[in-house]
Amino acid sequence: MPLNAVVYIIFTLILFCAPHSNLFAQKKADLKRESLDFRIQLTTATKGYDGKTCWVHARAGAIPVGAPGNDLDNPIVVMTMQKLLLSGSDIFYALNSMRTNDLGITWQGPVEQKNLSRHNLPDGGEVVVSDFWPQWHAKSKTLLGIGHTVRYYNNRIDKKKNIRVSSYAIYDPDKNLWSPWKSLKLPDGPEFISSGAGSVQRYDLPNGDILLPVYYQRPERKYSDVMVLRCRFDGHTLKYIEHGNELSIDDGRGFAEPSIAKFGDWFYLTLRNDNAAYVTRSKDGLHFPAPQKWTFEDGKDLGSYNTQAHWVTHTDGLYLVYTRRGANNDHIIRHRAPLILGRVNPEKMAIIRDSERILVPERGARLGNFGVVDVNENETWVIVSEWMQRFGPDYVMPVDNKYGSDNSVYVSKILWKRPNKFMK
């Protein structure tokens, strides 16, 4: 081949490759991302929106094959959620229940649970359980849901009267019915006056004891603090045993909505704060050092703030589910969508940046209140509903909004390529 022809070919390749170098790098990144140990399948359990109320706090628990009440070949997955009055702030109604016997192909419900509806108070107010989270308790072979109470006066929250109480209920799979809620009895003390386990992810120890994170506000403090309780459940009654140290921050409204998980020899605790998300770890699950801000591995701020984060654990890795700034989401209140899964570097307690995957895309509605359920050794589900409030003053999203959100209740299935040996 003549020399000038060789030069022309080389020159042409340089011109072609230069502008496409970012594309090639992106393809490489995508390949790396796709080589993770799972794939994601996004499904919808229900949807529909009337512009006045919407489903919120969608979370689920799974009753294993062979457990009492389950003679099927699949786990029974039971979801709870409740209606929110859009014209108010955190105005919740009765919990409803949905159920699938075929791994989410079809769903039954929603069915209102009368035992978990509003109750009248002697002083003229009403009380209801909210921020509820069902989870299988292996020791007692019971689906145990835990949340906390919220009080209303004239259908509004009176902050001076709104005493939080951690509350729980038990599911009967034969009747598809939740029991009346009971309240967790705590010792006397200012830290226990208003203490709640709302929207928290608990951890059940091998002996059946429950590590239950709570947040609370002492009467003399304007900030809320966090600690972990150790409780015992016999299939009927949840009993307080002891508690760990207090975790405090004098910033924003303090710490709230903590969630706990175990990976390797460590217990990890993630905490909500108005201005940043925080994390800490300990050996015993009760006593934790001062939390540090969530960051990426390079030390840059994760950008998650003023909303929940929860854990996904697998034999091969520890993951965090969260929302954050910087995801083309400035139009979302508190940047609470999309819902992201990131792998955690457990030693640094930091997110591996190129591990991020979108579990649920954003459609103009926030996705900050969600739950995680281990369905079986092959599937972990993240469940969330589109919360149909946005920035004010007109903070109710219209039915025919430009983003297409319609209060869908999403079930984002993490399908593991290798079985999860953490499943009990």
PDB file of C-alpha atoms in Angstrom, residues 188-301:
ATOM      1  CA  ASP A 188     -39.422   6.351  82.270  1.00  0.00           C
ATOM      2  CA  GLY A 189     -37.076   9.103  81.140  1.00  0.00           C
ATOM      3  CA  PRO A 190     -37.055  12.230  78.982  1.00  0.00           C
ATOM      4  CA  GLU A 191     -35.594  10.313  76.035  1.00  0.00           C
ATOM      5  CA  PHE A 192     -38.612   7.973  76.005  1.00  0.00           C
ATOM      6  CA  ILE A 193     -41.453  10.509  76.236  1.00  0.00           C
ATOM      7  CA  SER A 194     -41.791  10.904  72.462  1.00  0.00           C
ATOM      8  CA  SER A 195     -39.877   8.106  70.753  1.00  0.00           C
ATOM      9  CA  GLY A 196     -40.751   6.506  67.437  1.00  0.00           C
ATOM     10  CA  ALA A 197     -39.601   3.754  65.074  1.00  0.00           C
ATOM     11  CA  GLY A 198     -41.220   5.288  62.002  1.00  0.00           C
ATOM     12  CA  SER A 199     -39.733   4.378  58.603  1.00  0.00           C
ATOM     13  CA  VAL A 200     -36.808   2.546  60.207  1.00  0.00           C
ATOM     14  CA  GLN A 201     -35.188  -0.654  58.994  1.00  0.00           C
ATOM     15  CA  ARG A 202     -34.623  -3.060  61.869  1.00  0.00           C
ATOM     16  CA  TYR A 203     -32.241  -6.009  62.213  1.00  0.00           C
ATOM     17  CA  ASP A 204     -33.244  -9.341  63.758  1.00  0.00           C
ATOM     18  CA  LEU A 205     -30.447 -11.149  65.590  1.00  0.00           C
ATOM     19  CA  PRO A 206     -30.032 -14.946  65.267  1.00  0.00           C
ATOM     20  CA  ASN A 207     -31.541 -15.469  68.732  1.00  0.00           C
ATOM     21  CA  GLY A 208     -34.653 -13.526  67.707  1.00  0.00           C
ATOM     22  CA  ASP A 209     -33.840 -10.293  69.537  1.00  0.00           C
ATOM     23  CA  ILE A 210     -34.563  -7.187  67.486  1.00  0.00           C
ATOM     24  CA  LEU A 211     -32.254  -4.214  67.033  1.00  0.00           C
ATOM     25  CA  LEU A 212     -34.742  -1.396  66.553  1.00  0.00           C
ATOM     26  CA  PRO A 213     -33.439   2.111  65.798  1.00  0.00           C
ATOM     27  CA  VAL A 214     -35.638   4.963  67.031  1.00  0.00           C
ATOM     28  CA  TYR A 215     -35.539   8.733  66.998  1.00  0.00           C
ATOM     29  CA  TYR A 216     -36.895  10.959  69.738  1.00  0.00           C
ATOM     30  CA  GLN A 217     -36.915  14.489  71.094  1.00  0.00           C
ATOM     31  CA  ARG A 218     -36.248  15.349  74.681  1.00  0.00           C
ATOM     32  CA  PRO A 219     -38.516  18.094  76.064  1.00  0.00           C
ATOM     33  CA  GLU A 220     -35.551  20.412  76.645  1.00  0.00           C
ATOM     34  CA  ARG A 221     -34.037  19.986  73.165  1.00  0.00           C
ATOM     35  CA  LYS A 222     -35.087  21.441  69.830  1.00  0.00           C
ATOM     36  CA  TYR A 223     -33.219  18.647  67.994  1.00  0.00           C
ATOM     37  CA  SER A 224     -34.150  14.988  67.648  1.00  0.00           C
ATOM     38  CA  ASP A 225     -31.650  12.274  68.584  1.00  0.00           C
ATOM     39  CA  VAL A 226     -31.214   8.612  67.689  1.00  0.00           C
ATOM     40  CA  MET A 227     -30.450   5.405  69.544  1.00  0.00           C
ATOM     41  CA  VAL A 228     -30.901   1.684  68.993  1.00  0.00           C
ATOM     42  CA  LEU A 229     -33.136  -0.416  71.223  1.00  0.00           C
ATOM     43  CA  ARG A 230     -32.750  -4.139  71.774  1.00  0.00           C
ATOM     44  CA  CYS A 231     -36.177  -5.705  71.993  1.00  0.00           C
ATOM     45  CA  ARG A 232     -37.599  -9.201  72.320  1.00  0.00           C
ATOM     46  CA  PHE A 233     -40.657 -10.538  70.498  1.00  0.00           C
ATOM     47  CA  ASP A 234     -42.449 -13.762  71.450  1.00  0.00           C
ATOM     48  CA  GLY A 235     -44.968 -13.769  68.616  1.00  0.00           C
ATOM     49  CA  HIS A 236     -47.422 -11.605  70.545  1.00  0.00           C
ATOM     50  CA  THR A 237     -45.663  -8.886  72.539  1.00  0.00           C
ATOM     51  CA  LEU A 238     -42.697  -6.695  71.676  1.00  0.00           C
ATOM     52  CA  LYS A 239     -40.697  -6.014  74.842  1.00  0.00           C
ATOM     53  CA  TYR A 240     -37.919  -3.489  75.480  1.00  0.00           C
ATOM     54  CA  ILE A 241     -34.702  -5.001  76.886  1.00  0.00           C
ATOM     55  CA  GLU A 242     -32.024  -2.286  76.709  1.00  0.00           C
ATOM     56  CA  HIS A 243     -30.769   0.594  74.617  1.00  0.00           C
ATOM     57  CA  GLY A 244     -27.462   1.903  73.333  1.00  0.00           C
ATOM     58  CA  ASN A 245     -25.863   5.328  73.372  1.00  0.00           C
ATOM     59  CA  GLU A 246     -27.471   8.511  72.096  1.00  0.00           C
ATOM     60  CA  LEU A 247     -26.408   9.960  68.741  1.00  0.00           C
ATOM     61  CA  SER A 248     -26.913  13.715  68.494  1.00  0.00           C
ATOM     62  CA  ILE A 249     -26.258  16.608  66.151  1.00  0.00           C
ATOM     63  CA  ASP A 250     -27.193  20.252  66.711  1.00  0.00           C
ATOM     64  CA  ASP A 251     -27.935  20.934  63.078  1.00  0.00           C
ATOM     65  CA  GLY A 252     -31.209  21.277  61.215  1.00  0.00           C
ATOM     66  CA  ARG A 253     -33.740  19.261  63.177  1.00  0.00           C
ATOM     67  CA  GLY A 254     -31.182  16.725  64.420  1.00  0.00           C
ATOM     68  CA  PHE A 255     -30.997  13.034  63.466  1.00  0.00           C
ATOM     69  CA  ALA A 256     -34.052  11.039  62.376  1.00  0.00           C
ATOM     70  CA  GLU A 257     -35.290   7.913  60.561  1.00  0.00           C
ATOM     71  CA  PRO A 258     -32.273   5.686  61.289  1.00  0.00           C
ATOM     72  CA  SER A 259     -31.871   2.279  59.638  1.00  0.00           C
ATOM     73  CA  ILE A 260     -29.571  -0.575  60.640  1.00  0.00           C
ATOM     74  CA  ALA A 261     -27.974  -3.514  58.796  1.00  0.00           C
ATOM     75  CA  LYS A 262     -25.223  -6.038  59.420  1.00  0.00           C
ATOM     76  CA  PHE A 263     -22.470  -6.868  56.960  1.00  0.00           C
ATOM     77  CA  GLY A 264     -19.469  -8.954  57.921  1.00  0.00           C
ATOM     78  CA  ASP A 265     -18.606  -8.316  61.561  1.00  0.00           C
ATOM     79  CA  TRP A 266     -20.079  -4.812  61.652  1.00  0.00           C
ATOM     80  CA  PHE A 267     -23.468  -3.221  62.190  1.00  0.00           C
ATOM     81  CA  TYR A 268     -24.045  -0.170  60.009  1.00  0.00           C
ATOM     82  CA  LEU A 269     -26.413   2.673  60.859  1.00  0.00           C
ATOM     83  CA  THR A 270     -27.550   5.336  58.393  1.00  0.00           C
ATOM     84  CA  LEU A 271     -29.258   8.503  59.664  1.00  0.00           C
ATOM     85  CA  ARG A 272     -31.293  11.332  58.161  1.00  0.00           C
ATOM     86  CA  ASN A 273     -30.429  14.980  58.763  1.00  0.00           C
ATOM     87  CA  ASP A 274     -31.794  18.126  57.131  1.00  0.00           C
ATOM     88  CA  ASN A 275     -28.476  19.042  55.523  1.00  0.00           C
ATOM     89  CA  ALA A 276     -26.707  15.708  54.897  1.00  0.00           C
ATOM     90  CA  ALA A 277     -27.049  11.952  55.306  1.00  0.00           C
ATOM     91  CA  TYR A 278     -24.824  10.322  57.942  1.00  0.00           C
ATOM     92  CA  VAL A 279     -23.423   6.869  58.650  1.00  0.00           C
ATOM     93  CA  THR A 280     -21.652   5.051  61.485  1.00  0.00           C
ATOM     94  CA  ARG A 281     -20.866   1.456  62.442  1.00  0.00           C
ATOM     95  CA  SER A 282     -20.294  -0.667  65.538  1.00  0.00           C
ATOM     96  CA  LYS A 283     -19.526  -4.203  66.620  1.00  0.00           C
ATOM     97  CA  ASP A 284     -22.512  -4.737  68.917  1.00  0.00           C
ATOM     98  CA  GLY A 285     -25.245  -2.852  67.075  1.00  0.00           C
ATOM     99  CA  LEU A 286     -26.100  -0.787  70.154  1.00  0.00           C
ATOM    100  CA  HIS A 287     -23.162   1.505  70.799  1.00  0.00           C
ATOM    101  CA  PHE A 288     -21.986   3.653  67.902  1.00  0.00           C
ATOM    102  CA  PRO A 289     -19.295   6.328  67.519  1.00  0.00           C
ATOM    103  CA  ALA A 290     -20.176   9.773  66.181  1.00  0.00           C
ATOM    104  CA  PRO A 291     -21.600   9.489  62.642  1.00  0.00           C
ATOM    105  CA  GLN A 292     -19.810  10.845  59.587  1.00  0.00           C
ATOM    106  CA  LYS A 293     -21.341  12.333  56.443  1.00  0.00           C
ATOM    107  CA  TRP A 294     -22.071  10.009  53.551  1.00  0.00           C
ATOM    108  CA  THR A 295     -19.596  10.610  50.736  1.00  0.00           C
ATOM    109  CA  PHE A 296     -18.290   8.968  47.611  1.00  0.00           C
ATOM    110  CA  GLU A 297     -14.958   7.137  47.902  1.00  0.00           C
ATOM    111  CA  ASP A 298     -13.082  10.263  46.773  1.00  0.00           C
ATOM    112  CA  GLY A 299     -14.430  12.152  49.789  1.00  0.00           C
ATOM    113  CA  LYS A 300     -16.900  14.293  47.857  1.00  0.00           C
ATOM    114  CA  ASP A 301     -20.328  14.727  49.432  1.00  0.00           C
TER     115      ASP A 301
END
